[in-house]
Structures are given as structure tokens and as C-alpha cells.
Short mmCIF file of C-alpha atoms and ligand atoms in Angstrom, two decimals:
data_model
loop_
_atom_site.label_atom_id
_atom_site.label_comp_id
_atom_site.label_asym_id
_atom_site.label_seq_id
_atom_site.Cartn_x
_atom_site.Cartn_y
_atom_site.Cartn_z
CA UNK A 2 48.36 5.98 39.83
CA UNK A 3 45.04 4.11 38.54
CA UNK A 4 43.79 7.25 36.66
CA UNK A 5 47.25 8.18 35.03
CA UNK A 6 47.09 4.37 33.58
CA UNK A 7 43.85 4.99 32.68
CA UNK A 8 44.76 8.37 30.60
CA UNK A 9 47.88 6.91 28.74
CA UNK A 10 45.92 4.03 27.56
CA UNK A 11 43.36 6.65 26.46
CA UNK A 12 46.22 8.81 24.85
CA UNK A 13 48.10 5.48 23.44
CA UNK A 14 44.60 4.80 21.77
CA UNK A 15 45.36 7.98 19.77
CA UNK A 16 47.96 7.22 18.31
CA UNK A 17 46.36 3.64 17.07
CA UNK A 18 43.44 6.11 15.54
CA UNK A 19 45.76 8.89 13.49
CA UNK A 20 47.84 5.58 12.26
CA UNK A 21 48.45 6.00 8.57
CA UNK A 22 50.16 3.75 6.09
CA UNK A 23 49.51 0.85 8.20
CA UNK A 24 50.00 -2.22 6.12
CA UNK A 25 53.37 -0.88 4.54
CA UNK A 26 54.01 -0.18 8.42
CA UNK A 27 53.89 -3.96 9.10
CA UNK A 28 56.26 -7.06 9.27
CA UNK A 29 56.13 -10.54 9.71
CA UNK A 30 57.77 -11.08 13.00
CA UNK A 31 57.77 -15.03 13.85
CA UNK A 32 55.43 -16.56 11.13
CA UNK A 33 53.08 -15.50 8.36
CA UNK A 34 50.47 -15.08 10.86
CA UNK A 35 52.18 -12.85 13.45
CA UNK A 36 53.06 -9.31 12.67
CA UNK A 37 54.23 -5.95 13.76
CA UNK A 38 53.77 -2.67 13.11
CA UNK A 39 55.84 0.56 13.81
CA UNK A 40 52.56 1.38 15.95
CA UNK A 41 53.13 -1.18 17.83
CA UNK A 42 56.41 -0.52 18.60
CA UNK A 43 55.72 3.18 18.73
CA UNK A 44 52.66 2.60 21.39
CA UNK A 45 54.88 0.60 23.81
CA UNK A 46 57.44 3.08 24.00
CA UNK A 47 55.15 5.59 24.89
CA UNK A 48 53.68 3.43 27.51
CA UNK A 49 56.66 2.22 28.72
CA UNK A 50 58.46 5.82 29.22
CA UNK A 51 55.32 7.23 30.67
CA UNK A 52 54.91 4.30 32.93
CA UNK A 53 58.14 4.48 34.47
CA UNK A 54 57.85 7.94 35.13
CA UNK A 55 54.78 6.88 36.99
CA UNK A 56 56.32 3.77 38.94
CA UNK A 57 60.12 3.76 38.06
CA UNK A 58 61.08 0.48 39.99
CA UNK A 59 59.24 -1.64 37.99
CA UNK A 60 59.79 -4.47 35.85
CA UNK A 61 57.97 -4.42 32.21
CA UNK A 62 57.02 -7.14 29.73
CA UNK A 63 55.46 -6.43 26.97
CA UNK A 64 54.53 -7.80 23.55
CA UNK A 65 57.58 -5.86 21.24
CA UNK A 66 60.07 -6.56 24.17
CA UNK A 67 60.33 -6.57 27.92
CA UNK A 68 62.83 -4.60 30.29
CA UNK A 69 65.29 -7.00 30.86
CA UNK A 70 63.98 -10.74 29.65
CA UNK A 71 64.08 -12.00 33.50
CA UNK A 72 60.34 -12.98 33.98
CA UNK A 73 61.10 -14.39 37.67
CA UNK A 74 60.89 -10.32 38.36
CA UNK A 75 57.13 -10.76 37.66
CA UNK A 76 56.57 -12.65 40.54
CA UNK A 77 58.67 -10.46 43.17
CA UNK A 78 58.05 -6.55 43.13
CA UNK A 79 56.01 -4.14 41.11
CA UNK A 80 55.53 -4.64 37.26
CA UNK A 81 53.57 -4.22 34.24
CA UNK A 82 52.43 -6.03 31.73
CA UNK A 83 51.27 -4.54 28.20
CA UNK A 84 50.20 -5.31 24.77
CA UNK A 85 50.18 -2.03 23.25
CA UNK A 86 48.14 -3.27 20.15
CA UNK A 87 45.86 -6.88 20.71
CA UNK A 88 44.52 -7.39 17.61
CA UNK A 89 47.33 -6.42 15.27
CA UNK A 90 45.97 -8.12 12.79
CA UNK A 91 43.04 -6.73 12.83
CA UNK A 92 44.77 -3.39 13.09
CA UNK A 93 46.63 -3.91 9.71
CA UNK A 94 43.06 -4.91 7.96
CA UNK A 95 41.30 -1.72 9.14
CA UNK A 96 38.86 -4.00 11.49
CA UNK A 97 38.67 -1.42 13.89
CA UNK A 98 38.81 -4.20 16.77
CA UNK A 99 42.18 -3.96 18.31
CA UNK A 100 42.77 -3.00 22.10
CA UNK A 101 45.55 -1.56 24.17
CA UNK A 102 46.32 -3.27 27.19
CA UNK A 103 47.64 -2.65 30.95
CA UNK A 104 48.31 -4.60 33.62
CA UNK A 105 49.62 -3.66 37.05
CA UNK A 106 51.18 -6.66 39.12
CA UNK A 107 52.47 -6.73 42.56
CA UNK A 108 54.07 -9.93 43.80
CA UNK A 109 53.12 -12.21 40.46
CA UNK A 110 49.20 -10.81 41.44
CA UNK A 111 47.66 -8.16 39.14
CA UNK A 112 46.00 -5.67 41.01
CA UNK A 113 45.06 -3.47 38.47
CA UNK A 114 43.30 -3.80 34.75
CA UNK A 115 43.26 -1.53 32.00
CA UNK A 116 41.99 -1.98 28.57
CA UNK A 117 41.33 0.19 26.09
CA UNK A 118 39.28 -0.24 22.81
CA UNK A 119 40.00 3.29 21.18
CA UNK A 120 37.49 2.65 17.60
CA UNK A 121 34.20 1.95 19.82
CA UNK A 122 35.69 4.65 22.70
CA UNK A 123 35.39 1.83 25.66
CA UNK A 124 37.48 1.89 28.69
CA UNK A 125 37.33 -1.45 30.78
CA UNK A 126 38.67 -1.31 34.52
CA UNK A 127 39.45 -3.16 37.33
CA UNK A 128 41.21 -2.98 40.78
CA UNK A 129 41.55 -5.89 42.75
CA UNK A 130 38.65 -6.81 45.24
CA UNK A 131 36.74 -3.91 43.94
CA UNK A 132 34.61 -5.26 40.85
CA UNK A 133 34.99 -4.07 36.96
CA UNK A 134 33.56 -1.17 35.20
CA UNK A 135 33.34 0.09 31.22
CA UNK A 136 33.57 3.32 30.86
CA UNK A 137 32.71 3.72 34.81
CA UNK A 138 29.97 1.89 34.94
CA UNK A 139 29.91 -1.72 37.05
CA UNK A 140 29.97 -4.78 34.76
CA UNK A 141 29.10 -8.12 35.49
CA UNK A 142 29.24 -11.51 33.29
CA UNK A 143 26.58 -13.18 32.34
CA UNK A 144 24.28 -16.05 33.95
CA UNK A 145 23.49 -18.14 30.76
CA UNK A 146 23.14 -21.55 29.91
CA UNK A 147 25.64 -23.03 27.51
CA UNK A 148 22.07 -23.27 25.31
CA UNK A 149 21.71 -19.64 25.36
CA UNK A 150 25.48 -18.92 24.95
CA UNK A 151 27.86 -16.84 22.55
CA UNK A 152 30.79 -18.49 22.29
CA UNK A 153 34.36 -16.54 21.40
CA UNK A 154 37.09 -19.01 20.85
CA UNK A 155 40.66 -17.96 19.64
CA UNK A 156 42.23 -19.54 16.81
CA UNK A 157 46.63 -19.43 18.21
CA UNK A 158 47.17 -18.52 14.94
CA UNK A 159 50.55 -18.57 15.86
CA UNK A 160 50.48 -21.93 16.87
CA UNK A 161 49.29 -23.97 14.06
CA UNK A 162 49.99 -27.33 15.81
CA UNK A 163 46.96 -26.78 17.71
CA UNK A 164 44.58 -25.73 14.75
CA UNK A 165 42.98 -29.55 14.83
CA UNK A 166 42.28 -28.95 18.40
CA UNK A 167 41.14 -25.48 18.35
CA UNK A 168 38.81 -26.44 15.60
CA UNK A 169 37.17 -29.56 17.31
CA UNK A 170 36.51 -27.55 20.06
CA UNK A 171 34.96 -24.83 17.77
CA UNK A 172 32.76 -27.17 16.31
CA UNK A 173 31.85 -28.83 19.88
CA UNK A 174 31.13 -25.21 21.24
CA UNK A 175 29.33 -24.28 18.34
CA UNK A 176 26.88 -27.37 19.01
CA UNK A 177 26.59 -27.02 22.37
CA UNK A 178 25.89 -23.16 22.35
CA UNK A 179 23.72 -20.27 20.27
CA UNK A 180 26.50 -19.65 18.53
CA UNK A 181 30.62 -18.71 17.99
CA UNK A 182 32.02 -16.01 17.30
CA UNK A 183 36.00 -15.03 16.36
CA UNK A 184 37.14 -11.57 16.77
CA UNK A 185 40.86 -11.71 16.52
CA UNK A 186 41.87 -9.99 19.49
CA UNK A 187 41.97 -11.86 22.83
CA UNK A 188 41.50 -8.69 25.04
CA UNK A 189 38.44 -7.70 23.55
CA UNK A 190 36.97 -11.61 23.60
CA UNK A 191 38.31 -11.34 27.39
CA UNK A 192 36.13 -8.16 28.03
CA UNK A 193 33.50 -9.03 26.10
CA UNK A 194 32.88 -12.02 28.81
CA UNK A 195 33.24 -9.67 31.64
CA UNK A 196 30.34 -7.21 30.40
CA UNK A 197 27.97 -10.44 28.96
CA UNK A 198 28.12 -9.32 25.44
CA UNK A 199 29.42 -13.20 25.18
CA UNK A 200 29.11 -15.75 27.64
CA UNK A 201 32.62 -17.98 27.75
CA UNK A 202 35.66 -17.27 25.75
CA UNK A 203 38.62 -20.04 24.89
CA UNK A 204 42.03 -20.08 23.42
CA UNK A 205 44.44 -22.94 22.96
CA UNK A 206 47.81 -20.77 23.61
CA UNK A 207 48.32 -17.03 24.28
CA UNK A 208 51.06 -14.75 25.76
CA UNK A 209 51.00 -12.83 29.50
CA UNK A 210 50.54 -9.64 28.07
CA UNK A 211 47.33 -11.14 25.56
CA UNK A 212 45.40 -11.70 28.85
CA UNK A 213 46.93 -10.00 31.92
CA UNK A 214 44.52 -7.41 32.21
CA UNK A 215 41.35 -8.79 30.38
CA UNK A 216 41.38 -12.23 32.61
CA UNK A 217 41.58 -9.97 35.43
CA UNK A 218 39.00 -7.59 34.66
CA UNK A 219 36.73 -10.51 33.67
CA UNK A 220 37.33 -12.18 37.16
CA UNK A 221 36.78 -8.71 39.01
CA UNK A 222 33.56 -8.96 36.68
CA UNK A 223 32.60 -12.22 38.57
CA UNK A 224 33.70 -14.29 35.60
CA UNK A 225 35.72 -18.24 36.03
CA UNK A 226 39.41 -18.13 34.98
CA UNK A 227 41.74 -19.97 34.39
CA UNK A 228 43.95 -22.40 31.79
CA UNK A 229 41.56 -24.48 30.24
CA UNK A 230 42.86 -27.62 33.45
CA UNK A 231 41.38 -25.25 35.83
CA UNK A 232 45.10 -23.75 36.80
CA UNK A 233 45.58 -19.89 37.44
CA UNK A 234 47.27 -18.43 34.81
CA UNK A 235 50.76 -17.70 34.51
CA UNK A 236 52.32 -14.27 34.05
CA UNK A 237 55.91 -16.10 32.94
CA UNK A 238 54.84 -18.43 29.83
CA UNK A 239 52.09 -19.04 27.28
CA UNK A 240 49.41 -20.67 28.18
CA UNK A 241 45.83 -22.16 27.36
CA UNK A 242 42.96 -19.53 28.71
CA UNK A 243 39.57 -20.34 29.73
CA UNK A 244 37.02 -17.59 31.06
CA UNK A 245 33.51 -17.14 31.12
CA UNK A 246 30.33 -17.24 33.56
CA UNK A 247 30.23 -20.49 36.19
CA UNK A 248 27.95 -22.44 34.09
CA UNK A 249 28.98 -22.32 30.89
CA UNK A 250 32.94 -22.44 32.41
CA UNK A 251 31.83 -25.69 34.24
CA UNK A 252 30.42 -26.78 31.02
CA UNK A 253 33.18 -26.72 29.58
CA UNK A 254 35.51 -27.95 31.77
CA UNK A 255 33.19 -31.24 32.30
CA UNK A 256 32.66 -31.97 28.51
CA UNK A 257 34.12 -35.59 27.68
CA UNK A 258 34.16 -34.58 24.02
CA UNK A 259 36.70 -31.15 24.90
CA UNK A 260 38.69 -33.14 27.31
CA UNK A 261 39.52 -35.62 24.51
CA UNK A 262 42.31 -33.01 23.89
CA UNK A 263 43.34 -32.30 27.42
CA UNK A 264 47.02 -33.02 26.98
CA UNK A 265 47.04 -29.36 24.88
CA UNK A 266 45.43 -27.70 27.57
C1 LIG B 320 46.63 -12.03 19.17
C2 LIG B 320 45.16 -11.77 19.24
C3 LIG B 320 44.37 -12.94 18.70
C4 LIG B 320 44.72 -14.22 19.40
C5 LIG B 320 46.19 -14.46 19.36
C6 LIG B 320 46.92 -13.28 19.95
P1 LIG B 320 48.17 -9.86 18.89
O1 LIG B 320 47.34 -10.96 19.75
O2 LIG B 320 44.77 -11.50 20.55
O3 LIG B 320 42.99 -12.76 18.88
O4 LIG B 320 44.05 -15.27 18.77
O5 LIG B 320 46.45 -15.65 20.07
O6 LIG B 320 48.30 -13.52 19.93
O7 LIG B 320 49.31 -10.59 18.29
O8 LIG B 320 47.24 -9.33 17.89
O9 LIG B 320 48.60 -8.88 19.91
#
């Protein structure tokens, strides 16, 4: 079952690359800052009917809708959980950073990772106890010091309560660190921890399907995870996300100047 999830994120990262049209193919969906395209809509059906073929008793959520809108099923049975476009946004501006996304979840535990970044052509995997790969090869995160760090920290752009926050802690990361960066897709800032490229990756609020499979590849990748008050994160709400190597996710976790807005965490 791994490699057929592994081919329709492949083939669902084709249709993201012939997308045409895309801005007029976008709408605002619950603020200014969060959209949708046709695409999106367009790559979750295909996942979703492909998908079922492949496991039919399971339960879906995914970004553009879910199977049924019980999330309880996530935690009892077989299910997946997709974002068939992270980084819509980006998608709509012709970044070329977006990311199709596929987790597999037994029993409220993902077992299985999938992400797919089809503009750079890089496959992330995971299965539970058995490490991470890109593109096959083993990935690891990285051992350096907060000093040495690259920083990724997400903005919740659909959140905007939190923009004080998320800033503060932008600035205190930035100070503390090499540098931060802000890529506008969660999944690839998620990945990009679990193969080193950055070092510790934080976001204020984001959705199950944002970092079901990313936050589990970057664990299998020997990465920290969890909300940013050290809790695992759930598969049934929003939540805040914290992930990177052990001493730059201790770091963090210790700083009296982040904790200062703990009550958002
Ligand atoms: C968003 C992106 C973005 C993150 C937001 C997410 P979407 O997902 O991952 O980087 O900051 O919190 O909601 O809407 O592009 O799938």
C-alpha cells in the first residue's frame, strides 16, 4: 500500500505542475488570507477516490472537506489525512513551493508519511519505527546549536490574533539563531527540519492535515515534536507545532522570553 501512496502523490503532483489559469482559479475561502483553488479541490478528489480504492474502510480528512465531519473516527480505525496543496498561496503566486501531503493513521497513530514537493521533484517518506528518506535516501535532522541555526517559523496567517505573538517570537528566534526564514508552506518547513536544510521550525496554529505527515516524517527523521507545551499533537483540532533537532527544540522550549506567550501555545 506504501508505494501506491507514494505514486498518487507523485501523479497528484502533476496535476499541480500542468495547472493553468491559477489565480482566476482561486477564492477566498475563510479570510483574505486563506484561499482555494479548483486544484485544490481537483487534487483531493483524485486522492481521495484513488485512496479508497486502495483502503476502502477508511475515514478521510482533508483540507477542502473530510468524509463525514466525525473526527473521533481518527482515533479508532484506519484513516487518512491529506492536504492536497500546502502552500496554496504560494501556489497562486507561482512560488513553486507548495507540497502535497499524505498521512496514513491507524488508531489516532500515523504510521505512514508522504510528502510530495512536485517543482524541486522531492519525495519525503516515512513508516513508523523505520526512519525517513527523500527520494530513498535516509534523512536525519540536524545537530546544531541554536547559534548555528536556520530558523522557519510560520506566520497563521489565518489567525491574525496571534500575529503579535508569532512576531515576538520571530524576532526572539531571529536573535538567538543564524537566521529565519518563512516559506509559506508548513509541510515543506516540516521536511526541511527532518533533512537539516533548517534546524527547528514553529507555528502558532495549524490544521491536522498541515502537519500529519511532515511532523511524522520529521520525528522518523530523529527530530523533537510536539505543540509548542511539549504535548503530542492532535489529529482532531488546530494546534500550535514545534519541531526541530533536541537542542535547538529544548532551546526553545526553555526560553523565558518565548514562554512569555505560553497561554497561545
Ligand atoms: C498553510 C501553509 C502556511 C502556514 C499556514 C497553513 P495551506 O497551508 O502551510 O505555510 O503558515 O498556517 O495553513 O492553506 O497553504 O494549505
Amino acid at each position: 500500500m506504501f508505494s501506491k501512496i507514494q505514486e498518487l502523490a507523485v501523479e497528484a503532483g502533476r496535476i499541480i505542475l500542468e495547472a493553468t489559469s491559477i489565480e482566476e482559479a482561486a477564492s477566498e475561502k475563510s479570510s483574505n488570507s486563506d484561499i482555494v483553488t479548483e486544484y485544490d479541490v481537483r487534487v483531493q478528489n483524485f486522492l481521495i477516490e484513488n485512496l479508497m480504492a486502495l483502503c476502502p474502510d477508511a475515514y478521510f480528512l482533508g483540507e477542502e472537506n473530510s468524509s463525514g465531519g466525525d473526527e473521533g473516527k481518527l482515533y479508532s480505525g484506519k484513516a487518512f489525512v491529506i492536504d492536497p496543496i500546502d502552500g496554496t498561496t504560494n501556489f497562486v503566486r507561482g512560488f513553486k513551493k507548495s507540497s502535497v501531503s499524505i498521512a496514513y493513521v491507524e488508531d489516532g497513530e500515523v504510521v505512514y508519511g508522504c510528502c510530495y514537493m512536485p517543482y524541486c521533484d522531492e519525495l519525503f517518506t516515512a513508516q513508523k519505527g523505520k526512519g525517513a528518506y527523500l527520494n530513498g535516501k535516509r534523512i536525519t535532522a540536524s545537530d546544531r546549536s541554536i547559534e548555528h541555526a536556520v530558523v522557519a517559523v510560520g506566520t497563521t496567517p489565518y489567525e491574525k490574533n496571534k500575529s503579535r505573538a508569532t512576531f515576538e517570537i520571530m524576532r526572539i528566534m531571529f536573535e538567538s539563531s543564524m537566521d529565519v526564514r518563512r516559506f509559506g508552506s508548513a509541510v515543506i518547513d516540516l521536511t526541511d527540519v527532518a533533512c537539516g536544510r533548517t534546524d527547528l521550525y514553529c507555528e502558532l496554529g495549524l490544521s491536522p492535515w498541515d502537519h500529519a505527515a511532515g511532523a511524522f516524517i520529521a520525528r522518523e527523521a530523529g527530530a523533537m515534536v510536539s505543540t509548542m507545551n511539549g504535548s503530542e499533537l492532535p489529529l482532531d483540532r488546530r494546534c500550535s507545532v514545534l519541531v526541530g533537532n533536541s537542542k535547538c527544540y529544548e532551546f526553545f522550549r526553555n526560553s523565558e522570553q518565548v514562554l512569555k506567550y505560553k497561554d497561545l501555545f
